Amino acid sequence: HFVDTKNKIKFFNNSMLGQLSGKLNLESKLRKAISNKEFKLHYQPQLECKTNKVVGVEALIRCQKFRECGISPEEFISLAEETGMILELGEWIIDAALKQLKIWHNKGYNNLLISINIAPQQFQQDDFALKIEQLLQKHQIEAKYLELEITERTVIKDVNYTVEVLNELKKLGVLVSIDDFGTGYSSLEYLNRFALDKLKIDKSFVHNNNNLKIVKTIIVMGKNLGLEVVAEGVETQQELEFLINNNCNYYQGYYFSKPKKAVEVEKYFEK
Ligand code: C2E
Ligand code: CA
Ligand code: CA
Ligand code: CA
C-alpha cells in the first residue's frame, strides 16, 4: 500500500475537489428547496415538570429531500448559515410556525407557546425586532406566546448590540431563551446584562450521569438570576425525576415525545 508522494498529492486534490463539488451541489439543492418551499416544521412538546402539562412546542425544521440524501437539519441549517440563505429560510420558518400557532389558538389551545430557533445572522439583521413585530401582527398573535431560542454563539458576537436587540424584544413582549446552554464559551456575566427569560440546558449534560452536578448547578444559577430553566433531551424516567427533584421548570425530549407533525402533536395539548 505504498503510495508515492506524487500520487498522495493527487489523491488529496481529488478528494478536495470532490468535497467542493459535493458542497456546490448541496448548495444548489438548498437554493432550490428554499424557492420551492420544500420544508416543513415538526413540533416537540415542552412540558412543565411540576404538572407534566404541555405548555408549548419547539418548531424544528425538516426536509424530505435532504433526509433522503442523509443530510440532517443541523447540516443543511449550517450550510444555510454559511451561504446567507438562512435569512430567507429563517423568515419562512417564523412565518410558518406562527401560522400553525394561530391555527392551534383558534382550535382552543389558547395558551400554547411556540419556540423558534433563531440563527445568529437573523438576530443580527438591522430590523430583527421589527420583523418579529410585523409577523406577530400579520398572524394576530400576542407576543407573549412567542419564544425565540438563541445560542451563546449569537449573543457574544457583539454584546452591546445584543443588549439593544434583547431590550427591543423585551419591550415587544416576546420571550427569549438561551439554547444549548453550557456548550458555548461565553462568560456568565452577560446573563445578568441581557434581558433573557429562560436557559435551556444542553442535552449533552442532561443525558450524562457524570454531568448531573452541572445540571443541578445550572438550575440553581438560572433561578438565582431570575430565569426559568428548561432541560432538553430528556430520554428516561430517571432523568425526568432528577429534574423534578431539582426544581427544573420545563423539559422536553424523546421520553415524552419526539418532534412530530402538527396533526400528530396536537393530541398532547389540553384546552
Ligand atoms: P436544537 O435547537 O438544540 O434542537 C434540539 C435537537 O435535539 C433537535 O434535533 C431534536 O430533534 C433533538 N432532540 C429532541 N429531544 C431529544 C432527545 O431526547 N434526545 C436526543 N438525542 N435528541 C433530542 P434536530 O431537529 O435534528 O435539530 C438539530 C439542530 O438543528 C437544532 O438543535 C438547531 O440547532 C438546528 N435547527 C433545527 N430546526 C431549526 C430551525 O427551524 N431554525 C434554525 N435556525 N435551526 C434549526
Ligand atoms: Ca433549540
Ligand atoms: Ca438545544
Ligand atoms: Ca443545537
Tab-separated table of C-alpha atoms and ligand atoms in Angstrom:
chain	number	residue	atom	x	y	z
A	1	HIS	CA	0.000	0.000	0.000
A	2	PHE	CA	2.890	2.243	-0.630
A	3	VAL	CA	1.821	5.475	-2.212
A	4	ASP	CA	4.442	7.834	-3.542
A	5	THR	CA	4.287	11.494	-2.778
A	6	LYS	CA	3.076	12.423	-6.193
A	7	ASN	CA	0.072	10.118	-6.005
A	8	LYS	CA	-0.681	11.168	-2.483
A	9	ILE	CA	-0.901	14.776	-3.528
A	10	LYS	CA	-3.045	13.872	-6.487
A	11	PHE	CA	-5.375	11.841	-4.298
A	12	PHE	CA	-5.646	14.655	-1.809
A	13	ASN	CA	-6.529	17.115	-4.561
A	14	ASN	CA	-9.157	14.834	-5.983
A	15	SER	CA	-10.825	14.415	-2.650
A	16	MET	CA	-10.810	18.161	-2.078
A	17	LEU	CA	-12.405	18.636	-5.455
A	18	GLY	CA	-14.951	16.005	-4.601
A	19	GLN	CA	-15.813	17.775	-1.381
A	20	LEU	CA	-16.112	21.083	-3.127
A	21	SER	CA	-18.376	19.832	-5.894
A	22	GLY	CA	-20.430	17.984	-3.282
A	23	LYS	CA	-20.860	21.225	-1.449
A	24	LEU	CA	-21.756	23.209	-4.551
A	25	ASN	CA	-24.264	20.540	-5.423
A	26	LEU	CA	-25.729	20.735	-1.930
A	27	GLU	CA	-25.824	24.491	-2.118
A	28	SER	CA	-27.851	24.458	-5.314
A	29	LYS	CA	-30.142	21.806	-3.829
A	30	LEU	CA	-30.695	24.066	-0.845
A	31	ARG	CA	-31.375	27.085	-3.027
A	32	LYS	CA	-33.956	25.099	-4.984
A	33	ALA	CA	-35.541	23.706	-1.850
A	34	ILE	CA	-35.929	27.219	-0.481
A	35	SER	CA	-37.506	28.642	-3.607
A	36	ASN	CA	-39.832	25.640	-3.918
A	37	LYS	CA	-40.622	25.723	-0.185
A	38	GLU	CA	-39.750	22.065	0.258
A	39	PHE	CA	-39.590	22.311	4.040
A	40	LYS	CA	-41.968	21.578	6.818
A	41	LEU	CA	-41.906	22.034	10.547
A	42	HIS	CA	-42.142	19.396	13.188
A	43	TYR	CA	-43.006	20.237	16.758
A	44	GLN	CA	-41.694	18.854	20.025
A	45	PRO	CA	-43.777	19.325	23.178
A	46	GLN	CA	-42.319	21.289	26.058
A	47	LEU	CA	-43.775	20.366	29.434
A	48	GLU	CA	-43.902	21.852	32.874
A	49	CYS	CA	-42.023	19.479	35.184
A	50	LYS	CA	-44.348	20.019	38.147
A	51	THR	CA	-47.621	19.273	36.366
A	52	ASN	CA	-46.421	17.317	33.318
A	53	LYS	CA	-48.647	19.524	31.154
A	54	VAL	CA	-47.661	20.654	27.690
A	55	VAL	CA	-47.096	24.394	27.756
A	56	GLY	CA	-45.583	24.830	24.329
A	57	VAL	CA	-43.782	23.314	21.382
A	58	GLU	CA	-40.415	23.852	19.769
A	59	ALA	CA	-40.539	24.158	15.979
A	60	LEU	CA	-37.853	22.097	14.228
A	61	ILE	CA	-37.276	22.167	10.510
A	62	ARG	CA	-37.449	19.087	8.289
A	63	CYS	CA	-36.796	18.465	4.601
A	64	GLN	CA	-37.703	15.201	2.907
A	65	LYS	CA	-35.286	15.772	0.040
A	66	PHE	CA	-32.302	16.170	2.341
A	67	ARG	CA	-33.387	13.352	4.563
A	68	GLU	CA	-33.272	11.033	1.580
A	69	CYS	CA	-29.632	12.002	0.995
A	70	GLY	CA	-28.805	11.501	4.654
A	71	ILE	CA	-28.371	15.194	5.388
A	72	SER	CA	-29.569	16.267	8.824
A	73	PRO	CA	-31.318	19.534	9.703
A	74	GLU	CA	-28.194	20.571	11.573
A	75	GLU	CA	-26.162	20.140	8.377
A	76	PHE	CA	-28.431	21.998	5.989
A	77	ILE	CA	-29.081	24.728	8.541
A	78	SER	CA	-25.349	25.275	8.906
A	79	LEU	CA	-24.982	25.417	5.119
A	80	ALA	CA	-27.834	27.912	5.021
A	81	GLU	CA	-25.920	29.956	7.589
A	82	GLU	CA	-22.652	29.805	5.639
A	83	THR	CA	-24.311	30.896	2.429
A	84	GLY	CA	-26.576	33.557	3.883
A	85	MET	CA	-29.660	31.650	2.744
A	86	ILE	CA	-30.670	31.365	6.387
A	87	LEU	CA	-32.256	34.818	6.230
A	88	GLU	CA	-34.841	33.756	3.690
A	89	LEU	CA	-35.275	30.300	5.188
A	90	GLY	CA	-35.461	31.711	8.707
A	91	GLU	CA	-38.210	34.088	7.744
A	92	TRP	CA	-40.189	31.245	6.202
A	93	ILE	CA	-39.743	29.287	9.458
A	94	ILE	CA	-41.081	32.080	11.660
A	95	ASP	CA	-43.980	32.700	9.304
A	96	ALA	CA	-44.910	29.008	9.083
A	97	ALA	CA	-44.599	28.483	12.845
A	98	LEU	CA	-46.799	31.474	13.683
A	99	LYS	CA	-49.359	30.389	11.123
A	100	GLN	CA	-49.559	26.987	12.804
A	101	LEU	CA	-49.727	28.524	16.265
A	102	LYS	CA	-52.686	30.646	15.176
A	103	ILE	CA	-54.480	27.525	13.979
A	104	TRP	CA	-53.931	25.925	17.375
A	105	HIS	CA	-55.047	29.023	19.267
A	106	ASN	CA	-58.190	29.124	17.132
A	107	LYS	CA	-58.870	25.497	17.985
A	108	GLY	CA	-58.986	26.446	21.634
A	109	TYR	CA	-55.430	25.692	22.725
A	110	ASN	CA	-55.280	29.318	23.769
A	111	ASN	CA	-52.248	29.291	25.980
A	112	LEU	CA	-49.896	27.333	23.832
A	113	LEU	CA	-46.452	28.834	23.280
A	114	ILE	CA	-44.201	28.355	20.308
A	115	SER	CA	-40.389	28.302	20.468
A	116	ILE	CA	-38.464	29.090	17.313
A	117	ASN	CA	-34.727	28.668	16.755
A	118	ILE	CA	-33.076	31.844	15.523
A	119	ALA	CA	-29.720	31.737	13.740
A	120	PRO	CA	-27.049	34.350	14.528
A	121	GLN	CA	-27.453	36.207	11.222
A	122	GLN	CA	-31.183	36.506	11.663
A	123	PHE	CA	-30.707	38.041	15.082
A	124	GLN	CA	-28.051	40.379	13.714
A	125	GLN	CA	-30.256	41.790	10.949
A	126	ASP	CA	-30.838	45.524	11.324
A	127	ASP	CA	-34.544	45.356	11.875
A	128	PHE	CA	-34.906	41.977	13.546
A	129	ALA	CA	-37.277	43.079	16.324
A	130	LEU	CA	-39.377	44.998	13.796
A	131	LYS	CA	-39.606	41.914	11.572
A	132	ILE	CA	-40.824	39.890	14.528
A	133	GLU	CA	-43.351	42.557	15.414
A	134	GLN	CA	-44.685	42.590	11.857
A	135	LEU	CA	-45.005	38.812	11.690
A	136	LEU	CA	-46.876	38.758	15.015
A	137	GLN	CA	-49.144	41.459	13.653
A	138	LYS	CA	-49.675	39.547	10.414
A	139	HIS	CA	-50.792	36.426	12.263
A	140	GLN	CA	-52.601	38.279	15.028
A	141	ILE	CA	-50.625	36.615	17.784
A	142	GLU	CA	-49.760	38.185	21.119
A	143	ALA	CA	-46.028	38.482	21.665
A	144	LYS	CA	-46.125	36.534	24.924
A	145	TYR	CA	-46.851	33.326	23.012
A	146	LEU	CA	-43.632	33.518	21.046
A	147	GLU	CA	-40.288	32.372	22.384
A	148	LEU	CA	-37.060	32.857	20.454
A	149	GLU	CA	-34.203	30.441	21.061
A	150	ILE	CA	-30.784	31.935	20.518
A	151	THR	CA	-27.403	30.462	21.337
A	152	GLU	CA	-24.367	31.772	23.170
A	153	ARG	CA	-22.724	31.994	19.764
A	154	THR	CA	-25.325	34.599	18.797
A	155	VAL	CA	-25.176	36.759	21.879
A	156	ILE	CA	-21.407	37.063	22.208
A	157	LYS	CA	-20.846	38.386	18.680
A	158	ASP	CA	-21.460	41.992	19.669
A	159	VAL	CA	-22.500	42.338	23.273
A	160	ASN	CA	-23.696	45.944	23.124
A	161	TYR	CA	-25.803	45.275	20.085
A	162	THR	CA	-27.235	42.155	21.724
A	163	VAL	CA	-28.278	44.173	24.763
A	164	GLU	CA	-30.076	46.582	22.463
A	165	VAL	CA	-31.943	43.935	20.450
A	166	LEU	CA	-32.900	41.966	23.550
A	167	ASN	CA	-34.313	45.125	25.108
A	168	GLU	CA	-36.383	45.765	21.993
A	169	LEU	CA	-37.681	42.205	22.091
A	170	LYS	CA	-38.482	42.523	25.773
A	171	LYS	CA	-40.429	45.715	25.053
A	172	LEU	CA	-42.354	43.841	22.396
A	173	GLY	CA	-43.138	41.147	24.945
A	174	VAL	CA	-41.636	38.078	23.274
A	175	LEU	CA	-39.699	35.568	25.369
A	176	VAL	CA	-36.057	34.764	24.749
A	177	SER	CA	-34.157	31.687	25.810
A	178	ILE	CA	-30.506	30.736	25.571
A	179	ASP	CA	-30.323	27.408	23.768
A	180	ASP	CA	-27.635	24.746	24.246
A	181	PHE	CA	-26.609	26.479	27.447
A	182	GLY	CA	-23.239	25.374	28.762
A	183	THR	CA	-21.714	24.454	25.418
A	184	GLY	CA	-20.527	27.924	24.395
A	185	TYR	CA	-17.560	29.773	25.747
A	186	SER	CA	-19.174	32.997	26.772
A	187	SER	CA	-18.749	34.488	30.208
A	188	LEU	CA	-21.540	34.257	32.719
A	189	GLU	CA	-21.546	37.996	33.184
A	190	TYR	CA	-23.862	38.507	30.217
A	191	LEU	CA	-26.647	36.506	31.807
A	192	ASN	CA	-27.082	39.464	34.093
A	193	ARG	CA	-26.795	42.095	31.409
A	194	PHE	CA	-29.088	40.503	28.869
A	195	ALA	CA	-32.866	40.622	29.041
A	196	LEU	CA	-33.453	36.869	28.951
A	197	ASP	CA	-36.305	34.699	30.152
A	198	LYS	CA	-35.062	31.131	30.075
A	199	LEU	CA	-31.999	28.930	29.955
A	200	LYS	CA	-32.123	25.664	28.048
A	201	ILE	CA	-29.652	23.190	29.456
A	202	ASP	CA	-27.953	21.377	26.606
A	203	LYS	CA	-28.930	17.751	26.142
A	204	SER	CA	-25.341	16.566	26.482
A	205	PHE	CA	-25.482	17.472	30.191
A	206	VAL	CA	-28.957	16.115	30.788
A	207	HIS	CA	-28.051	12.683	29.411
A	208	ASN	CA	-24.775	12.079	31.020
A	209	ASN	CA	-24.812	10.809	34.604
A	210	ASN	CA	-21.418	12.340	35.181
A	211	ASN	CA	-22.854	15.749	34.459
A	212	LEU	CA	-25.746	15.774	36.888
A	213	LYS	CA	-23.890	18.133	39.223
A	214	ILE	CA	-23.616	20.541	36.308
A	215	VAL	CA	-27.326	20.272	35.621
A	216	LYS	CA	-28.056	20.948	39.283
A	217	THR	CA	-25.754	23.936	39.285
A	218	ILE	CA	-27.242	25.444	36.130
A	219	ILE	CA	-30.755	25.147	37.565
A	220	VAL	CA	-29.783	26.899	40.789
A	221	MET	CA	-27.807	29.567	38.983
A	222	GLY	CA	-30.544	30.220	36.438
A	223	LYS	CA	-33.125	30.592	39.142
A	224	ASN	CA	-30.929	32.908	41.182
A	225	LEU	CA	-30.679	35.101	38.121
A	226	GLY	CA	-34.453	35.163	37.803
A	227	LEU	CA	-34.554	32.883	34.774
A	228	GLU	CA	-36.676	29.837	34.148
A	229	VAL	CA	-34.829	26.664	33.281
A	230	VAL	CA	-35.646	24.173	30.537
A	231	ALA	CA	-33.952	20.797	30.208
A	232	GLU	CA	-33.779	19.385	26.703
A	233	GLY	CA	-33.041	15.874	25.538
A	234	VAL	CA	-34.826	14.099	28.396
A	235	GLU	CA	-34.898	10.429	27.427
A	236	THR	CA	-35.631	8.499	30.617
A	237	GLN	CA	-37.906	8.494	33.638
A	238	GLN	CA	-34.806	8.701	35.779
A	239	GLU	CA	-33.632	11.879	34.059
A	240	LEU	CA	-37.057	13.433	34.500
A	241	GLU	CA	-37.190	12.541	38.195
A	242	PHE	CA	-33.830	14.143	38.740
A	243	LEU	CA	-35.089	17.332	37.095
A	244	ILE	CA	-38.296	17.366	39.139
A	245	ASN	CA	-36.342	16.828	42.365
A	246	ASN	CA	-34.092	19.716	41.472
A	247	ASN	CA	-36.914	22.115	40.620
A	248	CYS	CA	-36.273	22.440	36.930
A	249	ASN	CA	-39.193	24.362	35.366
A	250	TYR	CA	-39.679	22.685	31.993
A	251	TYR	CA	-38.489	19.727	29.983
A	252	GLN	CA	-38.642	18.268	26.513
A	253	GLY	CA	-37.237	15.118	24.991
A	254	TYR	CA	-37.858	11.732	23.464
A	255	TYR	CA	-39.068	10.432	26.838
A	256	PHE	CA	-42.324	12.290	26.311
A	257	SER	CA	-42.282	12.712	22.547
A	258	LYS	CA	-40.074	13.093	19.525
A	259	PRO	CA	-40.722	16.096	17.312
A	260	LYS	CA	-43.902	15.347	15.368
A	261	LYS	CA	-46.081	16.743	12.610
A	262	ALA	CA	-48.611	19.359	13.657
A	263	VAL	CA	-51.566	16.965	13.406
A	264	GLU	CA	-49.787	14.353	15.480
A	265	VAL	CA	-48.534	16.596	18.253
A	266	GLU	CA	-51.988	18.051	18.888
A	267	LYS	CA	-53.128	15.022	20.845
A	268	TYR	CA	-50.881	16.091	23.706
A	269	PHE	CA	-52.489	19.511	24.105
A	270	GLU	CA	-55.084	20.336	26.711
A	271	LYS	CA	-57.671	23.086	26.494
B	1	C2E	P1	-31.599	22.276	18.919
B	1	C2E	O1	-32.266	23.593	18.738
B	1	C2E	O2	-30.744	22.101	20.113
B	1	C2E	O3	-32.779	21.214	18.872
B	1	C2E	C1	-32.804	20.054	19.645
B	1	C2E	C2	-32.437	18.853	18.826
B	1	C2E	O4	-32.447	17.716	19.686
B	1	C2E	C3	-33.434	18.529	17.715
B	1	C2E	O5	-32.711	17.938	16.653
B	1	C2E	C4	-34.336	17.489	18.387
B	1	C2E	O6	-34.989	16.651	17.465
B	1	C2E	C5	-33.321	16.735	19.199
B	1	C2E	N1	-33.918	16.084	20.363
B	1	C2E	C6	-35.079	16.353	20.982
B	1	C2E	N2	-35.265	15.540	22.031
B	1	C2E	C7	-34.201	14.721	22.082
B	1	C2E	C8	-33.816	13.639	22.961
B	1	C2E	O7	-34.497	13.290	23.898
B	1	C2E	N3	-32.622	13.047	22.698
B	1	C2E	C9	-31.828	13.427	21.659
B	1	C2E	N4	-30.695	12.782	21.485
B	1	C2E	N5	-32.160	14.443	20.820
B	1	C2E	C10	-33.336	15.069	21.039
B	1	C2E	P2	-32.955	18.391	15.156
B	1	C2E	O8	-34.403	18.639	14.922
B	1	C2E	O9	-32.245	17.419	14.291
B	1	C2E	O10	-32.241	19.788	15.071
B	1	C2E	C11	-30.861	19.897	15.268
B	1	C2E	C12	-30.424	21.322	15.342
B	1	C2E	O11	-30.651	21.977	14.081
B	1	C2E	C13	-31.194	22.138	16.360
B	1	C2E	O12	-30.675	21.922	17.641
B	1	C2E	C14	-30.953	23.533	15.837
B	1	C2E	O13	-29.686	23.975	16.204
B	1	C2E	C15	-30.998	23.305	14.335
B	1	C2E	N6	-32.367	23.574	13.859
B	1	C2E	C16	-33.417	22.730	13.738
B	1	C2E	N7	-34.508	23.378	13.287
B	1	C2E	C17	-34.141	24.657	13.130
B	1	C2E	C18	-34.812	25.847	12.685
B	1	C2E	O14	-36.023	25.862	12.378
B	1	C2E	N8	-34.065	27.003	12.619
B	1	C2E	C19	-32.757	27.031	12.992
B	1	C2E	N9	-32.097	28.217	12.906
B	1	C2E	N10	-32.116	25.956	13.427
B	1	C2E	C20	-32.786	24.782	13.495
B	2	CA	CA	-33.488	24.795	20.106
B	3	CA	CA	-30.732	22.907	22.142
B	4	CA	CA	-28.075	22.672	18.869
